[in-house]
Coordinates of C-alpha atoms in Angstrom, one line a residue:
Q278 CA 0.0 0.0 0.0
A279 CA 2.8 2.4 0.8
K280 CA 4.2 1.8 -2.6
A281 CA 0.9 2.6 -4.3
W282 CA 0.7 5.8 -2.3
S283 CA 4.3 6.7 -3.2
D284 CA 3.6 6.0 -6.9
G285 CA 0.7 8.5 -6.5
G286 CA 3.0 11.1 -5.1
L287 CA 2.1 10.7 -1.4
S288 CA 4.7 9.7 1.1
I289 CA 2.9 8.0 4.0
S290 CA 4.5 5.8 6.7
L291 CA 2.5 2.9 8.0
A292 CA 2.6 2.0 11.7
V293 CA 1.9 -1.6 12.8
N294 CA 1.3 -2.5 16.4
L295 CA 3.2 -5.7 17.4
H296 CA 2.5 -8.0 20.3
A297 CA 5.6 -9.0 22.4
R298 CA 5.3 -12.6 21.2
L299 CA 5.6 -11.6 17.6
F300 CA 8.7 -9.6 18.3
Q301 CA 10.3 -12.7 19.7
S302 CA 9.1 -15.0 17.0
E303 CA 11.6 -16.4 14.5
R304 CA 8.7 -17.0 12.0
F305 CA 7.8 -13.3 12.2
F306 CA 11.4 -12.2 11.7
D307 CA 11.5 -14.5 8.7
F308 CA 8.3 -12.8 7.4
L309 CA 10.0 -9.4 7.9
T310 CA 13.0 -10.6 6.0
E311 CA 10.9 -11.8 3.1
T312 CA 8.8 -8.6 3.1
S313 CA 12.0 -6.5 2.9
K314 CA 13.0 -8.4 -0.3
H315 CA 9.8 -7.7 -2.1
P316 CA 10.2 -5.3 -5.0
D317 CA 7.4 -3.1 -3.8
F318 CA 8.9 -2.7 -0.3
I319 CA 9.7 0.9 0.5
A320 CA 12.4 1.1 3.1
D321 CA 11.8 3.6 5.9
R322 CA 8.0 3.7 5.5
I323 CA 7.1 0.9 7.9
E324 CA 7.1 1.5 11.7
L325 CA 6.7 -1.4 14.0
E326 CA 5.2 -0.2 17.3
M327 CA 5.9 -2.2 20.4
S328 CA 5.0 -1.6 24.0
E329 CA 7.6 -1.1 26.7
V330 CA 6.9 -4.6 28.0
A331 CA 8.0 -6.1 24.6
L332 CA 11.3 -4.3 25.0
T333 CA 12.1 -5.4 28.5
G334 CA 14.3 -8.3 29.5
D335 CA 17.7 -9.4 28.1
I336 CA 18.7 -6.0 26.7
E337 CA 21.5 -7.4 24.6
R338 CA 19.2 -9.9 22.8
I339 CA 16.5 -7.3 22.4
S340 CA 19.0 -4.7 21.0
A341 CA 20.4 -7.2 18.6
R342 CA 16.9 -8.1 17.3
L343 CA 16.1 -4.4 16.9
R344 CA 19.3 -3.8 15.0
A345 CA 18.5 -6.8 12.7
I346 CA 14.9 -5.4 12.1
R347 CA 16.4 -2.0 11.4
S348 CA 18.9 -3.5 9.0
L349 CA 15.9 -4.8 7.0
G350 CA 14.6 -1.3 6.5
F351 CA 11.9 -1.2 9.2
H352 CA 11.7 1.4 12.0
V353 CA 10.8 0.6 15.6
V354 CA 8.8 2.9 17.9
M355 CA 8.2 2.3 21.6
D356 CA 4.5 2.7 22.0
D357 CA 2.7 4.0 25.2
F358 CA 6.0 5.3 26.6
G359 CA 5.7 6.1 30.3
A360 CA 2.8 3.8 31.0
G361 CA 4.8 0.6 31.4
H362 CA 8.0 -0.7 32.9
S363 CA 10.8 1.1 31.0
N364 CA 14.3 0.6 32.1
L365 CA 15.6 4.1 31.3
A366 CA 19.2 3.0 31.5
S367 CA 18.6 0.6 28.6
L368 CA 17.0 3.2 26.2
P369 CA 20.3 4.4 24.7
D370 CA 21.1 0.8 23.7
L371 CA 17.8 0.4 21.7
P372 CA 17.9 1.5 18.1
L373 CA 14.5 3.2 18.1
K374 CA 13.1 5.7 15.8
G375 CA 10.9 7.2 18.5
V376 CA 8.8 7.0 21.5
K377 CA 5.1 7.5 21.6
I378 CA 4.0 9.4 24.7
D379 CA 1.1 7.5 26.3
R380 CA -2.3 9.2 25.9
S381 CA -2.9 9.3 29.6
Y382 CA -0.4 12.1 30.0
L383 CA -2.2 14.5 27.6
A384 CA -5.5 13.6 29.3
S385 CA -4.0 14.6 32.6
L386 CA -2.7 18.0 31.6
P387 CA -1.7 20.3 33.3
G388 CA -0.7 18.0 36.1
S389 CA 1.3 15.8 33.8
A390 CA 3.2 18.6 32.1
P391 CA 6.5 17.9 33.8
M392 CA 6.4 14.3 32.8
I393 CA 5.6 15.1 29.1
E394 CA 8.3 17.7 29.0
M395 CA 10.8 15.2 30.5
I396 CA 9.8 12.5 27.9
I397 CA 10.2 15.1 25.0
K398 CA 13.6 16.2 26.4
L399 CA 14.7 12.5 26.9
A400 CA 13.7 11.7 23.3
D401 CA 15.6 14.7 22.0
E402 CA 18.7 13.8 24.0
L403 CA 18.6 10.2 22.6
G404 CA 18.2 11.5 19.1
V405 CA 14.7 9.9 18.6
V406 CA 11.4 11.4 17.8
A407 CA 8.8 12.1 20.5
M408 CA 5.2 11.5 19.3
A409 CA 2.1 12.2 21.3
E410 CA -0.9 10.0 21.5
G411 CA -4.4 11.2 22.4
I412 CA -4.4 14.7 20.8
E413 CA -8.0 15.7 21.4
T414 CA -8.0 19.5 21.6
D415 CA -6.5 22.6 19.9
D416 CA -4.9 23.3 23.3
H417 CA -3.1 20.0 23.1
V418 CA -1.7 20.9 19.7
R419 CA -0.5 24.3 20.8
W420 CA 1.0 22.9 24.0
L421 CA 2.9 20.2 22.2
K422 CA 4.1 22.5 19.4
A423 CA 5.4 25.0 22.1
R424 CA 7.6 22.1 23.4
S425 CA 8.8 21.0 19.9
C426 CA 6.7 17.8 19.8
E427 CA 5.7 17.9 16.2
Q428 CA 4.3 14.4 15.7
G429 CA 1.1 12.9 17.1
Q430 CA -2.1 11.2 16.7
G431 CA -5.6 11.6 18.1
F432 CA -9.2 12.2 17.2
L433 CA -8.7 15.9 16.8
L434 CA -6.4 15.2 13.9
S435 CA -8.5 12.3 12.5
P436 CA -10.7 9.5 13.7
P437 CA -9.9 6.1 12.3
V438 CA -10.7 6.1 8.6
P439 CA -11.1 3.4 5.9
L440 CA -7.9 2.8 4.0
E441 CA -9.2 4.4 0.8
E442 CA -9.9 7.7 2.6
L443 CA -6.5 8.0 4.2
P444 CA -4.7 9.8 1.3
D445 CA -7.3 12.6 1.4
V446 CA -7.1 12.9 5.2
V447 CA -3.3 13.1 5.0
R448 CA -3.4 15.8 2.3
E449 CA -5.9 17.8 4.4
L450 CA -3.7 17.5 7.5
R451 CA -0.6 18.6 5.6
A452 CA -2.5 21.6 4.1
R453 CA -3.7 22.6 7.5
K454 CA -0.2 22.4 9.0
A455 CA 1.2 24.5 6.1
S456 CA -1.3 27.3 6.7

């Protein structure tokens, strides 16, 4: 699908949520390897989202698996960051593209402001992207932009839409951002 959009002049990344068991599965890794060899595979357009729980345990093994996945052209994002059991000491060893700030933090503003700011700063220091989940109001957008958090998702931006409507939604969002 990303290839079809790209051929139509629209660059869209696809995010896929993965369960911890899939991340550890050799069969799934074989599937990723075969997918990366497909002529329509567009490197750097697929983000695999995993919870903090999936990325805890033997950090050397997890980091090696993430590097192998990254070498195939996929990105990995830690989903629901701050809601689980992150070992902050291990974050620099994980080849992540970004962290998605759990939606509960935005829902708890202004009380959660120090935590969100800390996550954005941590992401910046690690050289990864901070993304916000649960953007529901214009105040959320303004607050996040003021803190240089430029990526996010939530019902204010778009509710879930059928696949065929997604290109139009993306074009509308980009036009709104440009204005």
